[in-house]
Amino acid sequence: MMGQLSSGQERLFYSFNIEDHIPANHLLRSIDRCLDLSDLRHYLADFYSPIGRPSIDPELMIRLLVVGYCYGIRSERRLCEEAHLNLAYRWFCRLSLEDEVPNHSTFSKNRHGRFRDSSLFRWLFNEVLRRCMDAGLVKGEGFAVDASVIKADASRQRGVPGDDEINWRDPSLSTRAVREYLEALDEEALREALPKRLSLTDPLSRWTAAPGGPAFFAYSTNYLIDVEHGVIMDVEPTPAHRTAEVESTKTMIERVEEQFDIKPDRLIGDTAYGTAPMLAWMVNEKDIEPHVPVWDKTERKNESLSISDFQWSEEAQEYRCPTGHALRSEWRAFKNQRSHVTKADTIIFRSRKTDCSKCSMKERCCPNTSFRKIARSVHEAARNVARRIAATPQYVCSRHERKKVEMLFAHLKRILKLDRLRLRGMTGANDEFTLAAAVQNLRRLAKLTSQGPPTTG
């Protein structure tokens, strides 16, 4: 007998419990067990007035944002619509069937106000990280660092050449992102060089073609992860510029050490982090093993002699060429002692012209000059430490572990849908990157703890 849907009068009373309709293995159930916001109200107490109309519960807004980042719902308007319809979202946000979902404009007002003033998203990230540490997911022995370029909310058509004169007092340019840019003009990363193009919409973003293809305005999200289970230890936004990305590593490592008293034994990175000053900072200041390829442009691709063909004598502070002739930074004593350090933090070692003129290997050594010179970095000792580490089996293992950072970036862009920012300015990038990293840690914590306690080697 064919059934037929009843079209009679609606029932007057229903017995319905949201709890019974959320599957036991649902992702939000696992995340809910890992998310502890009991201290949230105490943390935000100073940013709310003791009088007046009660505000929307901040925990509700945080839980809604976690849902949005978890499922790649980038629009807050759409997030509120989905929360209105989806039972799992309502359950996670502690909303009953009758409770009203906040208006999407509430998020903007709080983000640009008390959430940003209180660094709430950084607090949330640290709380989630502590839960990861308590669960044994952080070993603290090896860290990996990398950066990924994320498109800014800035149109190519609103870009101007970097050396153009701009009237920043124009009312049409009086935006929050522009004010941030003007306040940050004194920062070292912005004074290094004029950008090729400057966005009038979001001036702190950088014009880049780093990923390949057409150039665009972008920021970089920098991750510092523990390689044991891929937990993100810190996140830092920077303009899409290599120097700023490398310098952010120092900020992240020092912040983790200050807040959690954790300093890694080794740091894994790609060649961008193998500059001489960065290696010297790791080796001499932080006592961290640099599992990083050395940034070295001295090796020659033709058959002529490279620096590696010359023997360095630490005692004599000189190089010896293959034929035994010396290269020194000075060949006569000066009345006033000189450091011989160049602006590039190198010391130039030169051979004698008379030695080179009659040398049988001159055509392979210095065919176009009358003598050979070598620029030695003042941080060459740290570079040699990195070279020695690169010859060890542990270094090979570290190269494979570095891929965990790249996997997190792929997850960030493909699953969380954060391939383009919605907020402008460095503070907007900071909010989005920090919240996304907190959600990635939450998902990792929920997944690993549901599988039982992690095994530590």
Short mmCIF file of C-alpha atoms in Angstrom, two decimals:
data_model
loop_
_atom_site.label_atom_id
_atom_site.label_comp_id
_atom_site.label_asym_id
_atom_site.label_seq_id
_atom_site.Cartn_x
_atom_site.Cartn_y
_atom_site.Cartn_z
CA MET A 1 0.00 0.00 0.00
CA MET A 2 1.42 3.40 -1.00
CA GLY A 3 1.87 5.79 1.89
CA GLN A 4 0.87 9.42 1.80
CA LEU A 5 2.30 12.41 3.68
CA SER A 6 -0.15 13.77 6.20
CA SER A 7 -1.40 17.23 5.33
CA GLY A 8 -3.56 17.75 8.34
CA GLN A 9 -3.33 20.32 11.12
CA GLU A 10 0.10 20.82 12.71
CA ARG A 11 0.64 19.22 16.08
CA LEU A 12 0.26 21.47 19.09
CA PHE A 13 3.00 19.83 21.16
CA TYR A 14 6.34 18.29 20.22
CA SER A 15 8.88 16.29 22.17
CA PHE A 16 12.23 17.23 20.63
CA ASN A 17 15.78 17.16 22.01
CA ILE A 18 18.63 18.52 19.85
CA GLU A 19 21.09 16.35 21.74
CA ASP A 20 19.46 13.20 20.34
CA HIS A 21 19.89 14.36 16.75
CA ILE A 22 23.66 15.06 16.77
CA PRO A 23 25.66 11.94 15.77
CA ALA A 24 28.14 10.70 18.35
CA ASN A 25 31.00 10.91 15.84
CA HIS A 26 30.16 14.43 14.63
CA LEU A 27 33.18 16.75 14.33
CA LEU A 28 31.56 19.42 16.50
CA ARG A 29 31.04 16.91 19.31
CA SER A 30 34.78 16.14 19.32
CA ILE A 31 35.67 19.85 19.19
CA ASP A 32 33.20 20.67 21.96
CA ARG A 33 34.98 18.23 24.27
CA CYS A 34 38.28 20.04 23.58
CA LEU A 35 37.06 23.65 23.74
CA ASP A 36 37.05 25.21 27.19
CA LEU A 37 35.71 28.78 27.35
CA SER A 38 35.02 28.86 31.08
CA ASP A 39 37.52 31.70 31.62
CA LEU A 40 36.26 33.78 28.70
CA ARG A 41 33.95 36.06 30.65
CA HIS A 42 36.58 36.70 33.29
CA TYR A 43 39.09 37.59 30.56
CA LEU A 44 36.68 40.05 28.92
CA ALA A 45 35.22 41.49 32.13
CA ASP A 46 37.19 44.76 31.92
CA PHE A 47 35.97 45.41 28.36
CA TYR A 48 32.26 45.37 29.21
CA SER A 49 30.36 48.06 31.07
CA PRO A 50 28.84 47.02 34.44
CA ILE A 51 25.62 48.86 33.55
CA GLY A 52 23.32 49.03 30.56
CA ARG A 53 21.51 46.48 28.40
CA PRO A 54 23.04 42.97 28.48
CA SER A 55 25.14 42.22 25.42
CA ILE A 56 25.15 39.09 23.30
CA ASP A 57 27.05 36.34 25.08
CA PRO A 58 30.70 36.52 23.86
CA GLU A 59 30.95 32.73 24.13
CA LEU A 60 28.11 32.43 21.60
CA MET A 61 29.99 34.65 19.13
CA ILE A 62 33.25 32.74 19.59
CA ARG A 63 31.49 29.41 19.08
CA LEU A 64 29.81 30.71 15.94
CA LEU A 65 33.17 31.89 14.56
CA VAL A 66 34.72 28.51 15.34
CA VAL A 67 31.92 26.84 13.37
CA GLY A 68 32.46 29.23 10.48
CA TYR A 69 36.21 28.62 10.27
CA CYS A 70 35.76 24.89 10.84
CA TYR A 71 33.48 24.48 7.85
CA GLY A 72 34.92 27.15 5.59
CA ILE A 73 31.93 29.51 5.90
CA ARG A 74 33.68 32.77 5.12
CA SER A 75 30.65 35.08 5.13
CA GLU A 76 29.30 35.98 8.55
CA ARG A 77 25.91 36.72 7.02
CA ARG A 78 25.81 33.19 5.61
CA LEU A 79 27.16 31.80 8.89
CA CYS A 80 24.20 33.23 10.78
CA GLU A 81 21.81 31.78 8.17
CA GLU A 82 23.42 28.35 8.46
CA ALA A 83 23.33 28.47 12.26
CA HIS A 84 19.62 29.25 12.07
CA LEU A 85 18.97 26.09 10.03
CA ASN A 86 21.63 23.58 11.13
CA LEU A 87 20.87 21.60 14.30
CA ALA A 88 24.54 20.70 14.88
CA TYR A 89 25.54 24.36 14.75
CA ARG A 90 22.77 25.27 17.19
CA TRP A 91 23.82 22.47 19.55
CA PHE A 92 27.48 23.53 19.48
CA CYS A 93 26.54 27.18 20.12
CA ARG A 94 24.23 26.23 23.03
CA LEU A 95 21.16 27.54 21.18
CA SER A 96 17.75 25.94 21.56
CA LEU A 97 15.19 25.78 18.76
CA GLU A 98 13.57 28.97 20.02
CA ASP A 99 16.77 30.97 20.58
CA GLU A 100 17.53 33.70 18.08
CA VAL A 101 20.81 33.70 16.16
CA PRO A 102 22.71 37.04 16.48
CA ASN A 103 22.70 39.45 13.59
CA HIS A 104 25.80 39.27 11.39
CA SER A 105 26.64 42.94 12.08
CA THR A 106 27.33 42.05 15.72
CA PHE A 107 30.56 40.32 14.72
CA SER A 108 31.96 43.39 12.98
CA LYS A 109 31.14 45.68 15.89
CA ASN A 110 32.79 43.41 18.44
CA ARG A 111 35.78 42.50 16.26
CA HIS A 112 36.75 46.13 15.67
CA GLY A 113 36.04 46.92 19.31
CA ARG A 114 36.50 44.81 22.40
CA PHE A 115 37.66 41.64 20.66
CA ARG A 116 40.58 43.45 19.02
CA ASP A 117 41.33 45.65 22.04
CA SER A 118 41.52 42.60 24.29
CA SER A 119 43.50 40.41 21.82
CA LEU A 120 40.76 37.84 22.31
CA PHE A 121 41.73 35.66 19.35
CA ARG A 122 45.33 35.42 20.61
CA TRP A 123 43.96 34.42 24.02
CA LEU A 124 41.80 31.75 22.37
CA PHE A 125 44.77 30.44 20.38
CA ASN A 126 46.88 30.18 23.54
CA GLU A 127 44.10 28.40 25.44
CA VAL A 128 43.72 25.81 22.68
CA LEU A 129 47.50 25.37 22.53
CA ARG A 130 47.59 24.74 26.28
CA ARG A 131 44.99 22.02 25.83
CA CYS A 132 47.18 20.46 23.13
CA MET A 133 50.15 20.56 25.47
CA ASP A 134 48.15 19.02 28.32
CA ALA A 135 47.09 16.22 25.95
CA GLY A 136 50.74 15.42 25.20
CA LEU A 137 50.67 16.56 21.58
CA VAL A 138 53.64 18.92 21.97
CA LYS A 139 57.11 17.44 22.39
CA GLY A 140 59.09 20.69 22.13
CA GLU A 141 62.16 19.06 20.56
CA GLY A 142 61.80 20.12 16.95
CA PHE A 143 59.99 23.09 15.43
CA ALA A 144 59.39 23.85 11.76
CA VAL A 145 58.69 27.26 10.26
CA ASP A 146 57.27 28.40 6.95
CA ALA A 147 55.10 31.09 5.35
CA SER A 148 52.22 31.00 2.91
CA VAL A 149 50.91 33.84 0.76
CA ILE A 150 47.22 34.74 1.16
CA LYS A 151 45.48 37.19 -1.17
CA ALA A 152 44.44 40.47 0.42
CA ASP A 153 41.01 42.02 -0.02
CA ALA A 154 42.50 44.56 -2.42
CA SER A 155 41.79 45.02 -6.10
CA ARG A 156 44.59 45.22 -8.67
CA GLN A 157 42.82 48.23 -10.20
CA ARG A 158 43.20 50.18 -6.93
CA GLY A 159 46.97 49.88 -7.04
CA VAL A 160 49.37 52.69 -7.91
CA PRO A 161 53.16 52.74 -8.52
CA GLY A 162 55.06 52.70 -5.24
CA ASP A 163 56.95 55.92 -5.96
CA ASP A 164 53.82 57.95 -6.76
CA GLU A 165 52.91 60.85 -4.48
CA ILE A 166 49.63 60.10 -2.71
CA ASN A 167 47.40 62.56 -0.88
CA TRP A 168 46.59 60.46 2.18
CA ARG A 169 44.37 63.28 3.49
CA ASP A 170 41.86 62.58 0.75
CA PRO A 171 38.56 61.71 2.52
CA SER A 172 38.07 58.76 0.16
CA LEU A 173 41.24 57.20 1.63
CA SER A 174 40.22 57.67 5.25
CA THR A 175 39.77 53.98 6.07
CA ARG A 176 40.90 51.80 8.94
CA ALA A 177 43.45 49.99 6.75
CA VAL A 178 44.97 53.28 5.56
CA ARG A 179 45.23 54.60 9.12
CA GLU A 180 47.07 51.42 10.13
CA TYR A 181 49.47 51.91 7.25
CA LEU A 182 50.25 55.51 8.18
CA GLU A 183 50.84 54.52 11.82
CA ALA A 184 53.24 51.74 10.75
CA LEU A 185 55.37 53.78 8.36
CA ASP A 186 58.28 53.87 10.83
CA GLU A 187 58.58 50.10 11.08
CA GLU A 188 61.81 48.69 9.69
CA ALA A 189 60.10 46.22 7.35
CA LEU A 190 58.32 49.11 5.61
CA ARG A 191 61.40 51.32 5.31
CA GLU A 192 63.56 48.78 3.53
CA ALA A 193 62.42 49.56 0.01
CA LEU A 194 59.57 51.17 -1.85
CA PRO A 195 57.10 48.54 -3.06
CA LYS A 196 56.63 48.17 -6.79
CA ARG A 197 52.92 48.88 -6.39
CA LEU A 198 50.88 50.19 -3.48
CA SER A 199 47.25 49.41 -2.81
CA LEU A 200 45.03 52.37 -1.92
CA THR A 201 42.56 49.93 -0.37
CA ASP A 202 44.99 48.05 1.88
CA PRO A 203 48.44 49.71 1.77
CA LEU A 204 50.08 47.26 4.19
CA SER A 205 49.56 44.38 1.77
CA ARG A 206 52.41 43.62 -0.63
CA TRP A 207 52.38 43.31 -4.41
CA THR A 208 53.77 39.86 -5.10
CA ALA A 209 53.96 37.14 -7.74
CA ALA A 210 55.64 34.64 -5.40
CA PRO A 211 53.21 31.73 -6.01
CA GLY A 212 53.65 32.11 -9.76
CA GLY A 213 51.24 33.61 -12.26
CA PRO A 214 49.86 37.17 -12.24
CA ALA A 215 50.91 39.40 -9.33
CA PHE A 216 48.43 40.43 -6.64
CA PHE A 217 48.29 42.18 -3.27
CA ALA A 218 48.81 39.76 -0.39
CA TYR A 219 49.79 39.04 3.19
CA SER A 220 51.77 36.08 4.52
CA THR A 221 50.71 33.84 7.35
CA ASN A 222 53.74 32.44 9.20
CA TYR A 223 53.43 29.18 11.12
CA LEU A 224 55.74 27.78 13.78
CA ILE A 225 54.78 24.16 14.43
CA ASP A 226 55.91 21.32 16.64
CA VAL A 227 56.83 18.51 14.26
CA GLU A 228 55.76 15.70 16.62
CA HIS A 229 52.03 16.01 15.82
CA GLY A 230 51.88 19.12 13.65
CA VAL A 231 50.49 21.39 16.37
CA ILE A 232 50.80 25.10 15.54
CA MET A 233 52.87 26.73 18.28
CA ASP A 234 52.52 30.29 16.99
CA VAL A 235 51.22 32.29 14.07
CA GLU A 236 52.28 35.73 12.87
CA PRO A 237 50.97 37.87 9.98
CA THR A 238 53.39 39.83 7.80
CA PRO A 239 53.31 41.58 4.44
CA ALA A 240 54.13 39.15 1.62
CA HIS A 241 57.84 39.93 1.77
CA ARG A 242 60.64 37.43 2.39
CA THR A 243 62.57 39.59 4.85
CA ALA A 244 59.49 40.18 6.99
CA GLU A 245 58.64 36.46 6.90
CA VAL A 246 62.11 35.45 8.12
CA GLU A 247 62.14 38.08 10.86
CA SER A 248 58.76 36.88 12.12
CA THR A 249 60.46 33.59 13.09
CA LYS A 250 62.35 35.38 15.85
CA THR A 251 59.13 36.92 17.13
CA MET A 252 57.35 33.58 17.25
CA ILE A 253 60.16 31.61 18.89
CA GLU A 254 60.71 34.25 21.56
CA ARG A 255 56.97 34.54 22.23
CA VAL A 256 56.59 30.78 22.67
CA GLU A 257 59.60 30.72 24.98
CA GLU A 258 58.23 33.61 27.04
CA GLN A 259 54.66 32.33 27.35
CA PHE A 260 55.17 28.57 27.57
CA ASP A 261 58.86 28.23 28.53
CA ILE A 262 59.50 26.02 25.49
CA LYS A 263 62.51 26.39 23.21
CA PRO A 264 63.21 23.80 20.50
CA ASP A 265 66.48 21.93 20.12
CA ARG A 266 66.27 22.26 16.35
CA LEU A 267 64.49 24.51 13.88
CA ILE A 268 63.53 23.29 10.41
CA GLY A 269 63.05 25.68 7.50
CA ASP A 270 63.67 26.15 3.81
CA THR A 271 66.48 28.10 2.17
CA ALA A 272 64.81 31.46 2.85
CA TYR A 273 65.65 30.98 6.55
CA GLY A 274 69.27 30.08 5.79
CA THR A 275 70.64 33.61 5.62
CA ALA A 276 73.82 34.29 7.59
CA PRO A 277 72.22 36.64 10.20
CA MET A 278 69.36 34.20 10.80
CA LEU A 279 71.71 31.25 11.24
CA ALA A 280 73.87 33.31 13.62
CA TRP A 281 70.78 34.19 15.68
CA MET A 282 69.82 30.52 15.96
CA VAL A 283 73.30 29.23 16.78
CA ASN A 284 74.81 32.01 18.87
CA GLU A 285 71.83 33.65 20.60
CA LYS A 286 69.26 30.85 20.98
CA ASP A 287 71.45 27.71 20.91
CA ILE A 288 69.12 26.08 18.36
CA GLU A 289 70.37 23.63 15.75
CA PRO A 290 69.59 25.07 12.29
CA HIS A 291 68.19 22.29 10.14
CA VAL A 292 68.09 24.76 7.28
CA PRO A 293 69.85 24.83 3.88
CA VAL A 294 72.49 27.56 3.82
CA TRP A 295 71.69 30.52 1.58
CA ASP A 296 74.86 30.45 -0.51
CA LYS A 297 75.42 32.19 -3.84
CA THR A 298 79.19 31.81 -3.85
CA GLU A 299 79.32 28.44 -5.59
CA ARG A 300 80.24 28.88 -9.24
CA LYS A 301 78.41 26.91 -11.90
CA ASN A 302 81.28 26.88 -14.39
CA GLU A 303 84.60 25.09 -13.97
CA SER A 304 86.30 27.97 -12.12
CA LEU A 305 87.29 27.64 -8.48
CA SER A 306 84.65 28.30 -5.81
CA ILE A 307 85.17 29.30 -2.19
CA SER A 308 84.88 25.65 -1.16
CA ASP A 309 88.12 24.98 -3.06
CA PHE A 310 90.01 27.30 -0.69
CA GLN A 311 91.19 26.17 2.74
CA TRP A 312 90.31 28.38 5.71
CA SER A 313 92.73 28.66 8.63
CA GLU A 314 91.02 29.80 11.81
CA GLU A 315 94.32 30.34 13.61
CA ALA A 316 95.91 32.45 10.89
CA GLN A 317 92.60 34.07 9.86
CA GLU A 318 93.34 33.56 6.20
CA TYR A 319 92.41 31.42 3.19
CA ARG A 320 94.84 29.20 1.27
CA CYS A 321 94.30 28.61 -2.43
CA PRO A 322 94.89 25.12 -3.97
CA THR A 323 98.47 26.13 -4.85
CA GLY A 324 99.18 27.22 -1.25
CA HIS A 325 99.08 31.02 -1.63
CA ALA A 326 97.41 33.06 1.12
CA LEU A 327 94.37 35.37 0.91
CA ARG A 328 94.22 37.88 3.76
CA SER A 329 91.97 40.75 4.79
CA GLU A 330 95.02 43.01 5.17
CA TRP A 331 98.58 42.70 3.93
CA ARG A 332 100.11 45.47 6.01
CA ALA A 333 99.65 46.72 9.54
CA PHE A 334 97.53 49.84 9.98
CA LYS A 335 98.21 52.44 12.63
CA ASN A 336 94.50 52.45 13.53
CA GLN A 337 93.07 48.97 13.67
CA ARG A 338 90.30 48.32 11.14
CA SER A 339 87.45 45.80 11.27
CA HIS A 340 87.29 45.42 7.46
CA VAL A 341 83.57 44.59 7.81
CA THR A 342 81.53 45.76 4.83
CA LYS A 343 77.93 46.97 4.82
CA ALA A 344 76.93 43.45 3.79
CA ASP A 345 78.52 42.07 7.00
CA THR A 346 81.37 40.43 5.11
CA ILE A 347 85.16 40.65 5.25
CA ILE A 348 87.03 40.72 1.95
CA PHE A 349 90.10 38.44 1.71
CA ARG A 350 92.50 39.20 -1.17
CA SER A 351 95.48 37.42 -2.65
CA ARG A 352 98.72 39.09 -3.72
CA LYS A 353 98.78 40.26 -7.30
CA THR A 354 102.29 38.88 -7.71
CA ASP A 355 101.18 35.43 -6.53
CA CYS A 356 98.29 35.29 -9.00
CA SER A 357 100.20 36.66 -12.00
CA LYS A 358 102.54 33.66 -12.13
CA CYS A 359 100.08 31.02 -10.85
CA SER A 360 99.36 28.08 -13.14
CA MET A 361 95.69 28.01 -12.04
CA LYS A 362 94.95 31.68 -12.70
CA GLU A 363 92.67 30.94 -15.67
CA ARG A 364 90.49 28.75 -13.45
CA CYS A 365 90.67 31.03 -10.43
CA CYS A 366 90.48 34.68 -11.54
CA PRO A 367 90.68 34.90 -15.34
CA ASN A 368 89.14 38.40 -15.52
CA THR A 369 90.92 40.05 -12.57
CA SER A 370 94.53 40.46 -11.55
CA PHE A 371 94.01 38.83 -8.14
CA ARG A 372 91.44 36.63 -6.35
CA LYS A 373 89.18 37.92 -3.59
CA ILE A 374 86.73 36.12 -1.32
CA ALA A 375 83.92 37.72 0.69
CA ARG A 376 83.59 35.85 3.99
CA SER A 377 80.52 36.44 6.12
CA VAL A 378 81.09 37.55 9.71
CA HIS A 379 78.61 34.76 10.55
CA GLU A 380 80.52 32.10 8.63
CA ALA A 381 80.95 29.98 11.77
CA ALA A 382 77.17 29.65 12.11
CA ARG A 383 76.90 28.84 8.40
CA ASN A 384 79.46 26.06 8.89
CA VAL A 385 77.36 24.64 11.75
CA ALA A 386 74.38 24.44 9.38
CA ARG A 387 76.55 22.78 6.71
CA ARG A 388 77.73 20.12 9.16
CA ILE A 389 74.16 19.40 10.28
CA ALA A 390 73.11 19.05 6.62
CA ALA A 391 75.38 16.02 6.34
CA THR A 392 73.66 14.09 9.16
CA PRO A 393 70.82 11.51 8.95
CA GLN A 394 68.75 13.66 11.33
CA TYR A 395 68.76 16.44 8.75
CA VAL A 396 67.23 14.11 6.16
CA CYS A 397 64.47 13.26 8.63
CA SER A 398 63.92 16.97 9.28
CA ARG A 399 63.39 17.64 5.57
CA HIS A 400 60.50 15.18 5.60
CA GLU A 401 59.03 16.63 8.81
CA ARG A 402 58.98 20.10 7.26
CA LYS A 403 56.20 18.94 4.95
CA LYS A 404 53.82 19.04 7.91
CA VAL A 405 53.81 22.83 7.68
CA GLU A 406 52.94 22.72 3.99
CA MET A 407 50.12 20.29 4.75
CA LEU A 408 48.67 22.77 7.24
CA PHE A 409 48.75 25.52 4.62
CA ALA A 410 46.99 23.24 2.12
CA HIS A 411 44.35 22.48 4.77
CA LEU A 412 44.02 26.20 5.51
CA LYS A 413 43.29 27.08 1.91
CA ARG A 414 41.35 24.06 0.66
CA ILE A 415 39.31 23.01 3.71
CA LEU A 416 39.00 26.20 5.73
CA LYS A 417 38.71 28.20 2.48
CA LEU A 418 41.13 30.87 3.68
CA ASP A 419 42.73 31.58 0.31
CA ARG A 420 41.67 35.22 0.37
CA LEU A 421 41.24 37.57 3.31
CA ARG A 422 37.92 39.26 4.08
CA LEU A 423 39.34 41.76 6.57
CA ARG A 424 41.79 44.52 5.69
CA GLY A 425 44.91 45.85 7.35
CA MET A 426 47.46 44.02 9.47
CA THR A 427 45.00 43.74 12.36
CA GLY A 428 42.45 42.14 10.07
CA ALA A 429 45.02 39.67 8.79
CA ASN A 430 46.08 38.96 12.36
CA ASP A 431 42.48 38.22 13.41
CA GLU A 432 41.84 35.85 10.53
CA PHE A 433 45.18 34.02 10.68
CA THR A 434 45.10 33.60 14.47
CA LEU A 435 41.53 32.32 14.58
CA ALA A 436 42.17 29.95 11.68
CA ALA A 437 45.29 28.54 13.40
CA ALA A 438 43.32 28.05 16.64
CA VAL A 439 40.65 26.11 14.73
CA GLN A 440 43.29 23.96 13.01
CA ASN A 441 44.73 23.09 16.42
CA LEU A 442 41.22 22.34 17.70
CA ARG A 443 40.59 19.96 14.82
CA ARG A 444 43.96 18.28 15.36
CA LEU A 445 43.31 17.97 19.10
CA ALA A 446 39.81 16.57 18.54
CA LYS A 447 41.07 14.04 16.02
CA LEU A 448 44.06 12.76 18.00
CA THR A 449 42.40 12.66 21.41
CA SER A 450 39.44 10.72 19.99
CA GLN A 451 41.93 8.07 18.85
CA GLY A 452 43.35 7.65 22.35
CA PRO A 453 46.47 9.08 24.00
CA PRO A 454 49.28 9.91 21.55
CA THR A 455 52.39 7.77 21.51
CA THR A 456 55.55 9.74 22.21
CA GLY A 457 58.90 8.61 20.96
#
